[in-house]
CSV table of C-alpha atoms in Angstrom, one decimal:
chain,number,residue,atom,x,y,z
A,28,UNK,CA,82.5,144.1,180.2
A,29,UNK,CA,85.1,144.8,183.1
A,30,UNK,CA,82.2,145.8,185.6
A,31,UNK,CA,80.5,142.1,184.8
A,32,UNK,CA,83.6,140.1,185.1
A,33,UNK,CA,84.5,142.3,188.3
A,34,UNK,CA,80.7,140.8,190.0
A,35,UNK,CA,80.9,137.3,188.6
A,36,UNK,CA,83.2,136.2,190.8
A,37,UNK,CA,80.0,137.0,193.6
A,38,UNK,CA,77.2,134.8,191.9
A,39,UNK,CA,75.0,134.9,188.2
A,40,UNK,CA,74.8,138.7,187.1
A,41,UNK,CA,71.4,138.9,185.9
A,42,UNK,CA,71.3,142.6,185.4
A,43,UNK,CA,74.1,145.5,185.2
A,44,UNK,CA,73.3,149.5,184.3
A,45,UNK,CA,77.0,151.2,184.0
A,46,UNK,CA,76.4,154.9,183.5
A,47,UNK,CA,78.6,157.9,184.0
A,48,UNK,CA,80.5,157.6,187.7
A,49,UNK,CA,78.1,155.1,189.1
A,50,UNK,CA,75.7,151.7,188.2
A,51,UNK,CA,73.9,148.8,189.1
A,52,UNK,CA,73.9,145.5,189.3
A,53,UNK,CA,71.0,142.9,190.1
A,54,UNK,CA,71.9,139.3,190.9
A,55,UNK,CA,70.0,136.4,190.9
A,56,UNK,CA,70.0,135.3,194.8
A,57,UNK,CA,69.8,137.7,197.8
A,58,UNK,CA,72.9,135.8,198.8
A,59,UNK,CA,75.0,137.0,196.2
A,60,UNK,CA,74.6,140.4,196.3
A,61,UNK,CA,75.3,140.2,200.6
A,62,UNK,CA,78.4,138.8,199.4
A,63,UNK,CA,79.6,141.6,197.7
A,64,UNK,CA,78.5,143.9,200.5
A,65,UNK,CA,80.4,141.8,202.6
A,66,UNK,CA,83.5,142.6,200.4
A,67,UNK,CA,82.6,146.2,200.6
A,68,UNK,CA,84.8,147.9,199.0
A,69,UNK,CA,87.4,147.2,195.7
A,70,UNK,CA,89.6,148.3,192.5
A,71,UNK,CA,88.5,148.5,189.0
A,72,UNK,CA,91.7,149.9,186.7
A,73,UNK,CA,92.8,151.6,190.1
A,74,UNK,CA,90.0,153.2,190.5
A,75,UNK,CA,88.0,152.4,194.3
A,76,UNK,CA,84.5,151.6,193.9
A,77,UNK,CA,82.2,152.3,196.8
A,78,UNK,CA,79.3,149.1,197.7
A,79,UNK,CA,75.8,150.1,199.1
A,80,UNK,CA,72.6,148.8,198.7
A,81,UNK,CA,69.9,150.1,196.3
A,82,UNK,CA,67.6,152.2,198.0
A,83,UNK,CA,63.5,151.7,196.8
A,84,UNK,CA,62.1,153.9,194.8
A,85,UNK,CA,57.9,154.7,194.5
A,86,UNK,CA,55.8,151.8,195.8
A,87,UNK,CA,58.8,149.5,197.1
A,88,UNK,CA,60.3,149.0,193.4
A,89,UNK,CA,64.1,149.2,192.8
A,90,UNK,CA,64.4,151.7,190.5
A,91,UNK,CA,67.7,153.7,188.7
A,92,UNK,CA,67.4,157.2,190.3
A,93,UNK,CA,66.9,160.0,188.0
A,94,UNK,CA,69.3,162.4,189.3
A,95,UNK,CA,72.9,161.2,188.0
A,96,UNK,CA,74.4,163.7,190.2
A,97,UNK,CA,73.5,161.9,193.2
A,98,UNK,CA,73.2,158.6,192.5
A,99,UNK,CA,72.1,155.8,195.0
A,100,UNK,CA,72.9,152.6,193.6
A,101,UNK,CA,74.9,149.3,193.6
A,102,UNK,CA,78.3,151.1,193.6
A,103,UNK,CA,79.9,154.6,192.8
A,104,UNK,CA,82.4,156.4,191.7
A,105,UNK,CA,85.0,157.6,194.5
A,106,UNK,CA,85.2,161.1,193.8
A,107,UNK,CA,82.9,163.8,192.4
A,108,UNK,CA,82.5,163.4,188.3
A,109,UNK,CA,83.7,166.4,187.9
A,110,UNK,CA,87.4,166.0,189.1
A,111,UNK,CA,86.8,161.6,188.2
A,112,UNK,CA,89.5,161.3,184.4
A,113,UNK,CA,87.7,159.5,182.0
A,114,UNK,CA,88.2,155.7,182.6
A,115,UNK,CA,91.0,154.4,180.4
A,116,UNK,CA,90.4,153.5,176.9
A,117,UNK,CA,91.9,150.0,176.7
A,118,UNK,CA,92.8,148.3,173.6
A,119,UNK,CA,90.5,146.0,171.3
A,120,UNK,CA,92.7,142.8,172.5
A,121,UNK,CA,92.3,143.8,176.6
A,122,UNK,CA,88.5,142.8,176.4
A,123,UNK,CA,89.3,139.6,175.5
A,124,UNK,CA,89.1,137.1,178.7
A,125,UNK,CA,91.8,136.7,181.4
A,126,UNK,CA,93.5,140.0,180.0
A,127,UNK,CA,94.8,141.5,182.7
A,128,UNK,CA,92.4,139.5,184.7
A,129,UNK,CA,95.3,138.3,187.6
A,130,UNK,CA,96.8,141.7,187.8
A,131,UNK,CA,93.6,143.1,189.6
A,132,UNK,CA,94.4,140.8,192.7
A,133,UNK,CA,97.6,142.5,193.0
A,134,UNK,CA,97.4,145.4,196.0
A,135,UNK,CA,98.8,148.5,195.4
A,136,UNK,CA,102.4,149.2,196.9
A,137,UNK,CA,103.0,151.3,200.0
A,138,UNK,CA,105.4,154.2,199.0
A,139,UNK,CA,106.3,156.2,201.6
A,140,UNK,CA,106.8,160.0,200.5
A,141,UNK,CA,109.8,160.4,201.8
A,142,UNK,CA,111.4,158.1,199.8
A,143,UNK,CA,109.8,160.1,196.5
A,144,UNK,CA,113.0,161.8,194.4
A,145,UNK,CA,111.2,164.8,193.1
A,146,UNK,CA,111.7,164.9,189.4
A,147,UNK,CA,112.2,161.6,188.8
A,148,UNK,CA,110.0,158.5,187.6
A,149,UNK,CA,110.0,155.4,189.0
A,150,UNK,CA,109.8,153.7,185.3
A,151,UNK,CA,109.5,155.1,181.9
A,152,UNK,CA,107.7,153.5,178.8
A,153,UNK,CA,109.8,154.0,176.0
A,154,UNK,CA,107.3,154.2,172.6
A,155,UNK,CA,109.2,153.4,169.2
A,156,UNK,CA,105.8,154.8,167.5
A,157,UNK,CA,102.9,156.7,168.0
A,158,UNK,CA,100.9,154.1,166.7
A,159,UNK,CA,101.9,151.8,170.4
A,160,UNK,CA,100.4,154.2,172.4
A,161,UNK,CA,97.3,152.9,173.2
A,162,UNK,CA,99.2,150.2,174.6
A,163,UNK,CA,101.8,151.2,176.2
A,164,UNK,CA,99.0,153.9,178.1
A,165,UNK,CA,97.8,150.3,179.2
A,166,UNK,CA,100.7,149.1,180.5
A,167,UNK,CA,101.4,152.2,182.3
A,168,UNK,CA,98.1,152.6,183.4
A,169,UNK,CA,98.4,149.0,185.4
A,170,UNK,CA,101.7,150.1,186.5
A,171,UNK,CA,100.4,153.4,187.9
A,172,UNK,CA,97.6,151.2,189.9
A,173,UNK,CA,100.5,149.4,191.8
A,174,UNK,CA,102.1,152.8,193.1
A,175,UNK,CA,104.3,153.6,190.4
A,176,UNK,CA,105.4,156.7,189.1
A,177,UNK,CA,105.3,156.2,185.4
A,178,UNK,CA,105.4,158.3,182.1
A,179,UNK,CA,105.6,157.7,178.2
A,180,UNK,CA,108.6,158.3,176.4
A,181,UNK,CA,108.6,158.8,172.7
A,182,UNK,CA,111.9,159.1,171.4
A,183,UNK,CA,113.2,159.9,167.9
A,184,UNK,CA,114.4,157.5,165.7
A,185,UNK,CA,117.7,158.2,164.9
A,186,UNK,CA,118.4,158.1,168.6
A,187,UNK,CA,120.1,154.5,170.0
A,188,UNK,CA,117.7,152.8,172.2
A,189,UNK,CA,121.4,152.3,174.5
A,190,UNK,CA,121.8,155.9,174.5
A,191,UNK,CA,118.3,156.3,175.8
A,192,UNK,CA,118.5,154.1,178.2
A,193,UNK,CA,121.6,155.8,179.1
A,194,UNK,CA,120.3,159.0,179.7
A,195,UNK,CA,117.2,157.1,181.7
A,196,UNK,CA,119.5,155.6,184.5
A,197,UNK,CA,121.2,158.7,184.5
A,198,UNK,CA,117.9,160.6,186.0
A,199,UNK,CA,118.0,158.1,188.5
A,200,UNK,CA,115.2,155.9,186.9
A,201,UNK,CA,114.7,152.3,188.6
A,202,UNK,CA,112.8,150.6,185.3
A,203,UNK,CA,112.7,151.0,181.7
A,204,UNK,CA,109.8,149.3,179.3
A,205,UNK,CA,110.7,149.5,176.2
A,206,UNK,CA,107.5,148.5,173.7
A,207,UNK,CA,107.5,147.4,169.8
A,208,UNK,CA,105.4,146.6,167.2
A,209,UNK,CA,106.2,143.3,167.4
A,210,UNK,CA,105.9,143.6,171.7
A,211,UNK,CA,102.3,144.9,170.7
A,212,UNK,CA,101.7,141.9,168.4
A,213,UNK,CA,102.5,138.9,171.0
A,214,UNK,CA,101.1,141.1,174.1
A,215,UNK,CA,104.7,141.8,175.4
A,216,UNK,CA,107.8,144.1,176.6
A,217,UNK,CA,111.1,144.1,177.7
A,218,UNK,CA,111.7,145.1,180.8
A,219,UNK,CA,115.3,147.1,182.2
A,220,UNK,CA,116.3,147.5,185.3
A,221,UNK,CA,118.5,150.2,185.6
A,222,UNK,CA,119.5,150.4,189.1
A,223,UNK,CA,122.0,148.3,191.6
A,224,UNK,CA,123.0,145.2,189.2
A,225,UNK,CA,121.4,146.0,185.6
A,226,UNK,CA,119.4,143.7,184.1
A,227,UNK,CA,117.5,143.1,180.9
A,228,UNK,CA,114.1,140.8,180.5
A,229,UNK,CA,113.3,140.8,176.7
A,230,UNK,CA,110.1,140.3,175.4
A,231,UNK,CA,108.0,139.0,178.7
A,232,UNK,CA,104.5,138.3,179.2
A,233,UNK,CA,102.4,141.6,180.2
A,234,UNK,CA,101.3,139.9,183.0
A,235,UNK,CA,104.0,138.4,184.0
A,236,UNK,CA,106.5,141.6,182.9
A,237,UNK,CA,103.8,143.6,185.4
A,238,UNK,CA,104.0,141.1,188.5
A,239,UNK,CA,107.4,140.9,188.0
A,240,UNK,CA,108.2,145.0,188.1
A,241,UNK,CA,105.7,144.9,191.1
A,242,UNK,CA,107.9,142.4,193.4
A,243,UNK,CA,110.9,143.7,192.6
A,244,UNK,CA,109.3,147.7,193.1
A,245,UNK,CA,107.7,145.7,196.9
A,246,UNK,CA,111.1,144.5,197.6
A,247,UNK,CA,113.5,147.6,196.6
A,248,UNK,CA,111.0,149.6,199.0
A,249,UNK,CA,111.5,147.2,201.8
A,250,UNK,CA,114.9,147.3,201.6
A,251,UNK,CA,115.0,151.0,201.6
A,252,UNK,CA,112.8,151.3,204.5
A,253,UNK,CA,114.6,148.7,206.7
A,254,UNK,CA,117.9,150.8,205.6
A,255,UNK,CA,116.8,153.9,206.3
A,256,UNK,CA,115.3,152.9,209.9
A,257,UNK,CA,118.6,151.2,210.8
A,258,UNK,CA,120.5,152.3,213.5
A,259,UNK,CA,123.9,154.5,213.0
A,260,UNK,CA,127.1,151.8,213.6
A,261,UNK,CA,128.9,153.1,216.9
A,262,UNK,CA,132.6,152.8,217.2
A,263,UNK,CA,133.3,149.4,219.2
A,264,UNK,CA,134.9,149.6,222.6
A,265,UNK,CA,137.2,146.7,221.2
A,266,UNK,CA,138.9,146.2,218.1
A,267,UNK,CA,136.9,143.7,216.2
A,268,UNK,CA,138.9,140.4,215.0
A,269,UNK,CA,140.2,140.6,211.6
A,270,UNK,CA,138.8,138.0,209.4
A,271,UNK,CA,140.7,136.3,206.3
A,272,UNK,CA,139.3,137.6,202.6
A,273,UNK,CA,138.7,134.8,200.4
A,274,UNK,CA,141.1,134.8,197.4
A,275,UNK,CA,139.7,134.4,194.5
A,276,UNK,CA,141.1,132.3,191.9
A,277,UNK,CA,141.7,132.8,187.9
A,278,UNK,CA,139.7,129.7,187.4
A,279,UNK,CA,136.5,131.1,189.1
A,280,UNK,CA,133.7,132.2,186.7
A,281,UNK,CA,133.7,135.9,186.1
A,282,UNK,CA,130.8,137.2,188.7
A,283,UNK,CA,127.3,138.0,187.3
A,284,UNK,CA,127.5,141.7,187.0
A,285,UNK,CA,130.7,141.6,185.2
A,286,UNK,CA,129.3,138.8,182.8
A,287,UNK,CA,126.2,140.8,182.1
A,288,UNK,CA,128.6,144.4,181.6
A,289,UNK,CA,130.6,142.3,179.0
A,290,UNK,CA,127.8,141.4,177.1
A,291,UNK,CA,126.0,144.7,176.8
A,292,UNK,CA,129.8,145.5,175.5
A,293,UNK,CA,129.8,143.0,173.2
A,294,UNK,CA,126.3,143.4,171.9
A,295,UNK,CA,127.9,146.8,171.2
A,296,UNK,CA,125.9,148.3,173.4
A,297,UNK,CA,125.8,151.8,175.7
A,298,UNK,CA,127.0,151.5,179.1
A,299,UNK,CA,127.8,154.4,181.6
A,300,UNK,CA,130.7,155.4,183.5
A,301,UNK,CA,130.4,153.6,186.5
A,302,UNK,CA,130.1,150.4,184.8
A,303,UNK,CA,133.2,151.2,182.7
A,304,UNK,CA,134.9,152.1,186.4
A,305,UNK,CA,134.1,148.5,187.1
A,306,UNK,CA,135.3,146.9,184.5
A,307,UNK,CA,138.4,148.6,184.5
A,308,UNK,CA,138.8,148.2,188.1
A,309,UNK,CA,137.6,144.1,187.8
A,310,UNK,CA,140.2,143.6,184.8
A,311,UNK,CA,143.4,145.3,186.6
A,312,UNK,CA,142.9,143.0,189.9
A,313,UNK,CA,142.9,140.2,187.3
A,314,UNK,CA,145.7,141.3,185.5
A,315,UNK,CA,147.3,141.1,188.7
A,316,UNK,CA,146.5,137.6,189.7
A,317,UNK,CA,148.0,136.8,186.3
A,318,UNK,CA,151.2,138.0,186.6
A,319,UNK,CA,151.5,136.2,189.7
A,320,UNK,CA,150.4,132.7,188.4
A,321,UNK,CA,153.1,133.5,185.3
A,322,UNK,CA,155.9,134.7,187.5
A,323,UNK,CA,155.4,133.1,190.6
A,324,UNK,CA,157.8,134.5,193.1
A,325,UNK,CA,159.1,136.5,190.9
A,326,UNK,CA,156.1,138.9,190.5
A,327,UNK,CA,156.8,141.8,192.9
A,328,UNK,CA,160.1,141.9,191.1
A,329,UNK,CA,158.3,142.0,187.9
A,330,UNK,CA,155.9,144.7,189.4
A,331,UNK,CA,158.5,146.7,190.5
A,332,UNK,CA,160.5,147.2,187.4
A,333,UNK,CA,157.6,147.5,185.1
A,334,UNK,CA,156.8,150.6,187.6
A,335,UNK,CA,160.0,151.8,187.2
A,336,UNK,CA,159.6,151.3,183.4
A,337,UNK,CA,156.5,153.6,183.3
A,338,UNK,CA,158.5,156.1,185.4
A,339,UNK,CA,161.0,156.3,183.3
A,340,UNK,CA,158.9,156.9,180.4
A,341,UNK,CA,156.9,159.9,182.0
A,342,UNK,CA,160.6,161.7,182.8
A,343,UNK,CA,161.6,161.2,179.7
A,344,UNK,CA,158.4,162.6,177.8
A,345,UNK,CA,158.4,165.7,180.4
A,346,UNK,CA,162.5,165.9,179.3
A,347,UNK,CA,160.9,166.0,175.7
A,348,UNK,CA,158.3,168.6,176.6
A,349,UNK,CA,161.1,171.0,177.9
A,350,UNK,CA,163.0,170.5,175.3
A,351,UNK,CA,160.3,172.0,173.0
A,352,UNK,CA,159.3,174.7,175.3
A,353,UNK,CA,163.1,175.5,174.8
A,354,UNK,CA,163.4,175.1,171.2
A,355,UNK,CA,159.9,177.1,170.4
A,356,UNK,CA,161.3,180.2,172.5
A,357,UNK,CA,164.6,180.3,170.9
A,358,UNK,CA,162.9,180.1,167.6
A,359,UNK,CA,160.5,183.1,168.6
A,360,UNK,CA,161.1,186.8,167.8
A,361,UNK,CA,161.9,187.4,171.0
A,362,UNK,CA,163.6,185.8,174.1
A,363,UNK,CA,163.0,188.1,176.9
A,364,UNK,CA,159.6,189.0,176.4
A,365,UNK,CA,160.4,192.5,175.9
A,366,UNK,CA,158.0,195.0,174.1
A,367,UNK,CA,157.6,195.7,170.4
A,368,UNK,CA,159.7,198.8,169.2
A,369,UNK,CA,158.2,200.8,166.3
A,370,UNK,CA,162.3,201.6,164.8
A,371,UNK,CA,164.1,199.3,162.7
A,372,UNK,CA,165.7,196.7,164.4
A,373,UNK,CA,169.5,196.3,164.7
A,374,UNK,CA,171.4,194.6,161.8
A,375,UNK,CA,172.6,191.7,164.3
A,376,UNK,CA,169.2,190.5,164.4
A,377,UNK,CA,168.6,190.6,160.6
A,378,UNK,CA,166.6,187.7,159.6
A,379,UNK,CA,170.2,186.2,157.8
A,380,UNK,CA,171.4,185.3,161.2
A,381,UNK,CA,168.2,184.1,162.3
A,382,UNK,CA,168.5,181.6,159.8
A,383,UNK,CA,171.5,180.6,160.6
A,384,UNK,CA,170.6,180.1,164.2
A,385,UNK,CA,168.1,178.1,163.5
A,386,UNK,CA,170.4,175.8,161.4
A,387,UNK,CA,172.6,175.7,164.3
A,388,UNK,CA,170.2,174.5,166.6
A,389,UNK,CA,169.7,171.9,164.1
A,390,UNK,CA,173.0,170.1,164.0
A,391,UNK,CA,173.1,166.9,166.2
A,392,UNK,CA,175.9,168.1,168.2
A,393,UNK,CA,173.7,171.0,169.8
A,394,UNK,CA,170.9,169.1,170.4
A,395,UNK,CA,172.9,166.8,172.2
A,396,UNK,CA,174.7,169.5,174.4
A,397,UNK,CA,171.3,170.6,175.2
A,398,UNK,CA,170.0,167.5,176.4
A,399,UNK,CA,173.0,166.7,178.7
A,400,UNK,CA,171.9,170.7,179.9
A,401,UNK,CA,168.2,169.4,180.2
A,402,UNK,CA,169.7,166.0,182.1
A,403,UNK,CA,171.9,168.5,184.9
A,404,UNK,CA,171.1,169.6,188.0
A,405,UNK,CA,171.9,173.5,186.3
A,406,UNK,CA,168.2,174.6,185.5
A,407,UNK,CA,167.4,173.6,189.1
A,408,UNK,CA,169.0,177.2,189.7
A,409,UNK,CA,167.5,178.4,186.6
A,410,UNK,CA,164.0,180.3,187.2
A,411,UNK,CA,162.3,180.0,183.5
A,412,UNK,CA,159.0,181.5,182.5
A,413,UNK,CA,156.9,180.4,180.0
């Protein structure tokens, strides 16, 4: 069925033998079938087909040669049956008309190898069931024609499909399909972009999920090429004019990435990192343009102390902390550090006074004393180990 949709487009197919690596196909004008020599050669599932006349066989009659090894007819196979995979086994619904039909114009996509990561995939097709496979081995076999470097995943299904994307972008994958039942049953898939700005396209068109991947695959490479070719910046002779930043204002819209961030947040879910580095990062700088729409001139006062504030708090909790380093040593069996002895110990250290130490360290009064000895400048001159 592909191989006589493929020729139609050249004239009335009046004839077509497909067999194993190569075929024929008879037309109904000589005019036809110089068109498609004309053409020469083209794709069929990614696969180049080579155009050549068929040669005569006994007394001037075109005949299919018997030798299939070597065969001489209408178009073959570009490389040797033995080392040609089996052609892809497409679903019942891809044989009906126009499936996939535009997607053969598109031209594969000039990758240059040293732009390949090795290790990584350009997209992965993320399979909620074994039953989608033969589908989603569609998808990625289209995806494969246009350059791609593509693989099924089949993840388990107690796993979050965040988390999986997650550890996708983590690999430093550009595109994520991810396919359903119910993607199967209206011929579609969500698409993820992963990289630069995320992005999420739910439930698209296959055709027009594919073109879409393939543009923005042409344009990412562009821009990496042009990048990469670029010339290193050299230090200017003079110092370059300092231009005015634009402010921006509390009552401009949150940008696009942020917006989109939020919403995966709110949707409850999985973001990494760097996008919660962002957020934090976006959020302080408007925290900061509030306080100076509420306090007007007032707000690098209002900075100032609430820095002070915090610093205050951190001496004070590292006053606290040496406090208890203090307490926990004079409560321990021994203050110096010195080594166990196997005799009795004296009476002075009987467990009695012990006790009573303890209670004494207790009272108000001495934990006061010891804070005003914490707050002096004596255990500057004090070297304590701990």
């Amino acid at each position: 069925d592909e191989m006589g949709e493929y020729f139609q487009k050249y004239g009335n197919v009046v004839g077509l033998v497909v067999n194993r690596g190569f075929g024929f196909v008879q037309f109904e004008s000589e005019d036809c079938a110089a068109a498609v020599l004309q053409d020469k050669h083209g794709l069929i599932h990614g696969k180049k087909i080579f155009v050549k006349p068929a040669q005569a066989g006994l007394g001037g009659q075109r005949m299919v040669p018997q030798n299939a090894t070597k065969p001489a007819g209408v178009w073959d196979a570009e490389a040797p049956q033995a080392a040609t995979p089996n052609p892809v086994a497409w679903p019942p619904y891809s044989r009906k008309p126009d499936f996939g039909a535009s997607l053969m114009n598109i031209p594969p996509i000039s990758y240059p190898s040293w732009l390949v990561v090795p290790g990584r995939n350009d997209c992965e097709i993320i399979v909620v069931s074994k039953s989608l496979t033969v589908y989603a081995e569609a998808i990625e076999s289209h995806l494969k024609r246009l350059g791609l470097l593509v693989d099924l995943l089949y993840p388990n299904d107690d796993v979050p499909i965040g988390k999986v994307l997650g550890n996708i972008s983590s690999r430093g994958c550009l595109y994520a399909v991810l396919v359903t039942p119910q993607n199967e049953e209206h011929r579609s898939i969500t698409v993820n972009i992963l990289y630069g700005q995320p992005a999420e396209h739910r439930n698209m068109p296959v055709e027009d999920a594919i073109k879409f991947i393939a543009e923005n695959f042409r344009e990412k490479v562009k821009r990496d090429t042009i990048a990469s070719q670029a010339p290193l910046p050299t230090t200017p002779t003079q110092p370059l004019p300092v231009t005015p930043m634009t402010t921006t204002s509390l009552k401009d819209k949150h940008p696009d990435h942020i917006q989109s961030l939020l919403t995966i947040l709110a949707e409850n879910r999985m973001v990494t990192v760097l996008q919660y580095d962002k957020i934090i990062k976006y959020l302080n700088e408007r925290r900061e343009m509030q306080v100076k729409v509420e306090l007007g001139d007032e707000a690098g006062v209002a900075t100032a102390i609430l820095e002070e504030q915090k610093e205050q708090q951190k001496q004070q909790q590292q006053e606290q902390d040496l406090q208890q380093k203090i307490l926990s040593i004079l409560n321990g069996p021994s203050i110096t550090g010195s080594p166990t002895v196997n005799s009795k110990p004296p009476l002075a250290l009987d467990n009695p006074n012990r006790d009573n130490t303890i209670r004494l360290l207790q009272d108000p009064k001495v934990q006061k004393a010891l804070d005003t000895v914490l707050k002096s400048t004596l255990l500057q001159s004090v070297d304590v180990s701990f």
